[in-house]
Amino acid sequence: AIVCTIPLQMGGDHSKSAKSPPSGGNNSHSQSPPSPPTKTVSPIWQQRLHLLTDGAEQLTRAHFDQFGEEYGEKLWQYFANDGQAAVPLEQFAAKANPLFGSSTDVYVKLVGGGEELLRIGGSLVDCAPNDADEIYQNVVDNLKSFGADWNAAVEWKHCEAPRAADPLQLRFHAAFSTIPVPSVPQSHIVSPFCMFFLRSSIPSGYLPPQNYEWSILYSSVTSGMSTSRFESCVFGYKSRTLTLIRTARGLFAVGADQEWRHSLSAFGGAETFCIRLAPAPITRHSGANSLFCNMKLRASKMGISWKGGDLDLDKDLSQVLEMEVWACGGSKHLEEHAKLKVWQKNQTEKNKKVPLPGNWDDNADKTILEMAGFQFSNERNNDPRPEERRE
């Protein structure tokens, strides 16, 4: 960050000891008192002020209208003193300096507390909370457990949602650049605020790379609730995923930092996690070798579960009401995933034409394709018709 510098105004040779002029007579060359130091502000603050005010030399309340009514008022209260009509350059530079630092704690103090942080931050990315939203109320309850003032909100942010203040910082910085505030993807099964909270609280490794957004690999809303479709759409994607699962017992968010697969044992790296978002209270679990998935291999237990957690689904996913899987890697992983699906389809077509020894149902190639999530035509025919799918 750039800070104000205060050079000393040089006048005369101050290395010599100062003496009072001799008394007596008029001395027109008597030494005058030294001038006080003057502050100079780096030119970059002048440039930033002009960007914010469209060339004006002072900052007024109207210049914050671009940030919206509530955030604009909070910013003005931060920059201006009580009753002040305009903020000069020196005051702007001193106040703005912390806002360009790496920490977002100052933004929590700026808006006044945790609920203001959630309300304003969510609004800036089109994820304004709704008081009727169960997830929002659960997050507020979690927030209040830390205390009521802004210091408690900062502690909550550090522990529960490290990026909750990012929209405040990014929106302020956007006034001085052409970089837009990143959007939050919209889910089919959870509220926009829930997606904002998840983006704020999950490990940073799940955030999308620059110029890329999360993509849906599978949604039960658009593709139907089907084990085979879940496998076909998700298995083989070799990067991180975020899976949302709604059951009669609650709403879960599962982050997998390894690809989904049928396995005889639990898998996942250190940043694999499971968050129960509802019912309250919000609970978190994380750790390596904690996620279990097996819907094919009879030599082990079957289903999807989290070791020691509340998530425990059977092999048919019959308890699942809604399910959504987001791809959290870059475009490279999506392209590789698409190529894999084309290869699987070609292999299936080839196997239809070439007689294979033995029973195809017992063939090792068929097992490999099934483990990657491919669904064969005879299995697709057994899927429930659209009108029979669970809503």
Short mmCIF file of C-alpha atoms in Angstrom, two decimals, residues 212 215-217 231-239 327 330-347 372 374:
data_model
loop_
_atom_site.label_atom_id
_atom_site.label_comp_id
_atom_site.label_asym_id
_atom_site.label_seq_id
_atom_site.Cartn_x
_atom_site.Cartn_y
_atom_site.Cartn_z
CA TYR A 212 -13.68 -19.28 -15.35
CA SER A 215 -20.09 -25.52 -14.15
CA ILE A 216 -22.86 -27.98 -13.35
CA LEU A 217 -21.89 -31.58 -14.02
CA GLU A 231 -22.33 -41.73 -12.33
CA SER A 232 -22.42 -40.98 -16.04
CA CYS A 233 -22.23 -37.20 -15.57
CA VAL A 234 -19.76 -37.02 -12.67
CA PHE A 235 -17.41 -40.02 -12.70
CA GLY A 236 -14.24 -39.40 -14.67
CA TYR A 237 -14.09 -35.67 -13.93
CA LYS A 238 -10.58 -35.38 -12.54
CA SER A 239 -10.74 -32.24 -10.45
CA ALA A 327 -17.23 -28.78 -11.38
CA GLY A 330 -10.81 -25.07 -15.02
CA SER A 331 -11.86 -25.53 -18.62
CA LYS A 332 -9.02 -28.04 -19.16
CA HIS A 333 -10.66 -30.56 -16.84
CA LEU A 334 -14.05 -30.11 -18.50
CA GLU A 335 -12.52 -30.70 -21.93
CA GLU A 336 -10.76 -33.85 -20.71
CA HIS A 337 -14.00 -35.04 -19.15
CA ALA A 338 -15.88 -34.50 -22.43
CA LYS A 339 -13.21 -36.43 -24.36
CA LEU A 340 -13.52 -39.32 -21.89
CA LYS A 341 -17.28 -39.48 -22.43
CA VAL A 342 -16.78 -39.59 -26.22
CA TRP A 343 -14.28 -42.43 -25.83
CA GLN A 344 -16.66 -44.38 -23.58
CA LYS A 345 -19.46 -43.96 -26.10
CA ASN A 346 -17.23 -45.14 -28.97
CA GLN A 347 -16.10 -48.16 -26.97
CA ALA A 372 -16.48 -44.57 -14.81
CA PHE A 374 -21.27 -45.00 -18.18
#
